[in-house]
Every structure is written in structure tokens, then in C-alpha cells.
Short mmCIF file of C-alpha atoms in Angstrom, two decimals:
data_model
loop_
_atom_site.label_atom_id
_atom_site.label_comp_id
_atom_site.label_asym_id
_atom_site.label_seq_id
_atom_site.Cartn_x
_atom_site.Cartn_y
_atom_site.Cartn_z
CA MET A 1 -12.75 8.73 7.63
CA PRO A 2 -10.82 6.94 4.86
CA HIS A 3 -9.28 9.00 2.09
CA ASN A 4 -9.73 8.83 -1.64
CA ALA A 5 -6.83 6.56 -2.68
CA ARG A 6 -5.39 9.05 -5.17
CA SER A 7 -5.29 11.73 -2.45
CA ALA A 8 -3.63 9.33 0.00
CA ALA A 9 -1.14 8.33 -2.70
CA SER A 10 -0.43 12.01 -3.31
CA ALA A 11 0.21 12.56 0.42
CA LEU A 12 2.54 9.55 0.53
CA LEU A 13 4.35 10.78 -2.58
CA GLN A 14 4.77 14.25 -1.06
CA ARG A 15 6.27 12.77 2.14
CA ALA A 16 8.59 10.59 0.03
CA HIS A 17 9.74 13.64 -1.95
CA GLU A 18 10.42 15.50 1.33
CA ARG A 19 12.84 12.65 2.18
CA GLY A 20 14.51 12.81 -1.22
CA LEU A 21 12.88 9.55 -2.36
CA SER A 22 11.57 9.15 -5.89
CA LEU A 23 8.97 6.42 -6.46
CA THR A 24 8.01 4.52 -9.59
CA PRO A 25 4.36 3.67 -10.19
CA MET A 26 4.88 0.11 -8.91
CA GLN A 27 6.59 1.35 -5.74
CA LEU A 28 3.88 3.94 -5.08
CA LEU A 29 1.05 1.46 -5.64
CA LYS A 30 2.57 -1.10 -3.29
CA LEU A 31 3.46 1.50 -0.63
CA VAL A 32 -0.10 2.89 -0.56
CA TYR A 33 -1.40 -0.68 -0.22
CA ILE A 34 1.10 -1.47 2.56
CA ALA A 35 0.23 1.75 4.43
CA HIS A 36 -3.47 0.87 4.07
CA GLY A 37 -2.71 -2.60 5.43
CA TRP A 38 -0.81 -1.33 8.45
CA MET A 39 -3.52 1.26 9.15
CA LEU A 40 -6.09 -1.56 9.21
CA GLY A 41 -3.84 -3.93 11.16
CA LEU A 42 -2.79 -1.45 13.86
CA HIS A 43 -5.76 0.93 14.09
CA SER A 44 -8.68 -1.16 12.71
CA ARG A 45 -9.56 1.56 10.21
CA PRO A 46 -8.77 1.95 6.53
CA LEU A 47 -6.43 4.57 5.10
CA ILE A 48 -8.22 4.55 1.75
CA SER A 49 -11.86 4.23 0.71
CA ASP A 50 -11.11 2.60 -2.67
CA ASN A 51 -11.10 -1.14 -3.27
CA VAL A 52 -7.84 -3.03 -3.59
CA GLU A 53 -7.84 -5.71 -6.30
CA ALA A 54 -5.78 -8.87 -6.79
CA TRP A 55 -4.00 -8.29 -10.09
CA ARG A 56 -1.38 -10.51 -11.67
CA TYR A 57 1.54 -8.62 -10.07
CA GLY A 58 -0.03 -8.23 -6.65
CA PRO A 59 -2.50 -5.92 -4.95
CA VAL A 60 -3.48 -2.86 -7.01
CA ILE A 61 -5.71 0.15 -6.36
CA PRO A 62 -7.20 0.69 -9.85
CA SER A 63 -7.86 4.44 -9.47
CA VAL A 64 -4.24 5.09 -8.46
CA TYR A 65 -2.92 2.80 -11.20
CA GLN A 66 -4.93 4.64 -13.87
CA SER A 67 -3.58 8.00 -12.63
CA ILE A 68 0.11 7.03 -12.66
CA LYS A 69 0.54 4.33 -15.32
CA LYS A 70 1.76 6.92 -17.84
CA PHE A 71 5.01 7.21 -15.84
CA ARG A 72 5.77 3.57 -16.74
CA SER A 73 9.01 2.75 -14.87
CA ASN A 74 9.99 6.40 -14.33
CA PRO A 75 9.52 8.26 -11.05
CA VAL A 76 6.03 9.63 -10.42
CA SER A 77 6.19 13.42 -10.21
CA ALA A 78 2.55 14.04 -9.27
CA ILE A 79 -0.86 12.40 -9.35
CA GLU A 80 -2.99 14.26 -11.84
CA GLY A 81 -6.24 15.64 -10.45
CA ALA A 82 -5.55 14.46 -6.90
CA SER A 83 -5.56 16.77 -3.93
CA VAL A 84 -3.12 15.88 -1.17
CA ALA A 85 -5.01 14.22 1.69
CA THR A 86 -4.66 15.80 5.12
CA LEU A 87 -3.47 12.88 7.22
CA ASP A 88 -4.19 12.68 10.93
CA ASP A 89 -1.40 11.84 13.41
CA ALA A 90 -1.93 8.06 13.24
CA GLU A 91 -2.02 8.09 9.43
CA THR A 92 1.10 10.26 9.23
CA ASP A 93 2.89 7.91 11.61
CA ILE A 94 1.93 4.87 9.51
CA VAL A 95 3.00 6.54 6.24
CA ASP A 96 6.33 7.62 7.77
CA GLN A 97 7.03 4.13 9.14
CA VAL A 98 6.13 2.54 5.79
CA LEU A 99 8.55 4.92 4.05
CA ASP A 100 11.24 4.16 6.69
CA ILE A 101 10.89 0.41 6.31
CA TYR A 102 9.89 -0.06 2.65
CA GLY A 103 10.73 3.24 0.91
CA ASP A 104 14.10 2.11 -0.43
CA LYS A 105 12.80 -1.19 -1.85
CA THR A 106 12.29 -1.60 -5.60
CA GLY A 107 8.85 -2.12 -7.09
CA VAL A 108 9.77 -5.72 -7.87
CA THR A 109 10.80 -6.35 -4.25
CA LEU A 110 7.61 -4.74 -2.93
CA SER A 111 5.58 -6.81 -5.36
CA ALA A 112 7.31 -9.97 -4.11
CA ILE A 113 6.54 -9.00 -0.47
CA THR A 114 2.84 -8.45 -1.20
CA HIS A 115 2.69 -11.58 -3.38
CA GLN A 116 3.93 -14.15 -0.86
CA SER A 117 2.02 -17.26 0.05
CA GLY A 118 -0.60 -16.54 2.71
CA THR A 119 -0.88 -12.81 1.95
CA PRO A 120 -4.25 -11.17 1.28
CA TRP A 121 -3.36 -11.09 -2.43
CA ASP A 122 -2.53 -14.82 -2.45
CA LYS A 123 -5.68 -15.79 -0.57
CA THR A 124 -7.91 -13.67 -2.83
CA TRP A 125 -6.17 -14.63 -6.10
CA ASN A 126 -6.46 -18.33 -5.28
CA SER A 127 -10.04 -18.24 -3.98
CA SER A 128 -11.74 -15.56 -6.10
CA GLY A 129 -9.42 -15.19 -9.09
CA LYS A 130 -7.94 -12.45 -11.23
CA ASN A 131 -8.89 -8.83 -10.40
CA ALA A 132 -11.12 -9.82 -7.45
CA VAL A 133 -11.50 -7.29 -4.64
CA ILE A 134 -9.29 -8.03 -1.63
CA SER A 135 -11.50 -7.47 1.40
CA ASN A 136 -10.36 -5.06 4.11
CA ASP A 137 -11.11 -7.80 6.66
CA VAL A 138 -8.53 -10.10 5.05
CA ILE A 139 -6.00 -7.23 4.83
CA GLU A 140 -6.60 -6.21 8.46
CA THR A 141 -6.19 -9.76 9.76
CA HIS A 142 -2.94 -10.22 7.81
CA TYR A 143 -1.30 -7.01 9.05
CA ALA A 144 -2.50 -7.55 12.64
CA GLU A 145 -0.90 -11.02 12.51
CA LEU A 146 2.35 -9.54 11.12
CA TYR A 147 2.39 -7.10 14.03
CA ASP A 148 1.74 -9.88 16.58
CA LYS A 149 4.57 -11.99 15.11
CA ALA A 150 6.95 -9.02 15.23
CA GLN A 151 6.01 -8.35 18.88
CA LYS A 152 6.60 -11.98 19.86
CA ALA A 153 9.97 -11.97 18.07
CA GLN A 154 11.20 -9.00 20.15
CA PRO A 155 13.49 -9.90 23.04
CA ALA A 156 11.83 -9.42 26.43
#
């Protein structure tokens, strides 16, 4: 069952803090989106129940954005009014891998990664326009393809 996005963001933030990582709003937004993408791509199920929208600076989950925008470019200390989601083993594994791979990247770098040509954001922005919902099907296909490419790139 997918989680409320603010609760999932809170769980990701808690795991980041346990590793000594502090995250700005832009980093947190992009990391929740990336974790959602990998959950769809690898397990064919969403991490979050909220819609992801194609905003000017990439994919955004509006409910999470509204809860953390007050931090501006400072580290997010907590997500007001959000309980921490209880993640199952697969979700925890995805969140931990996302933090391992992307946790040290700046918000600008993460935005650039999620903004590239051919990404779900790019496809949605160019077909449906500003603030359109990015469908989970498009996100799932993209992350499944990234996984397939990574597998084929591995030496035998």
C-alpha cells in the first residue's frame, strides 16, 4: 500500500539523519521522487500515493513541497504534521540505496538528473505542459529501463 508522500519523505529524512546527512528541500523532494521511481521500476508498486507533477525545476510532489518550502535552501529538520511511514523491507532497501547513490548530490544536481531529455519529467512537460501530473506508468517504465541498461552494462 503506497504511503502518504509527506510520511514517506519523513521516513527518508529520518534515515538520512541517521547517516549524518542533512537535506535541503530540493534534495528531499528529488530523493523522494527518485525512491518512488525506483520502487515502481523494480517492484511495480508505488512508494507514495500522491501525484508527482512536472514543475519548472523538475518533478515535484506538491504536498511535500508545501510542507518544507519554508526551509528555503536550509536543511529540513522535520516535516510538519507528518508521521514517519513504516517502510517494509523492499521500501527500506530502495530508500537506503537511493541515499547511498544520490544522498550526497546537491539539489541542483538532482534536479539536473531528473530533468534530462527522455525522463518522465521531460516527456510530461513537453506533451502536457507546466504542472501536469507525471503518470506512474511513465515513471515505472523509465526506472525499469534504467535498471535494464545498468544490468546490460555490467560485465558478465
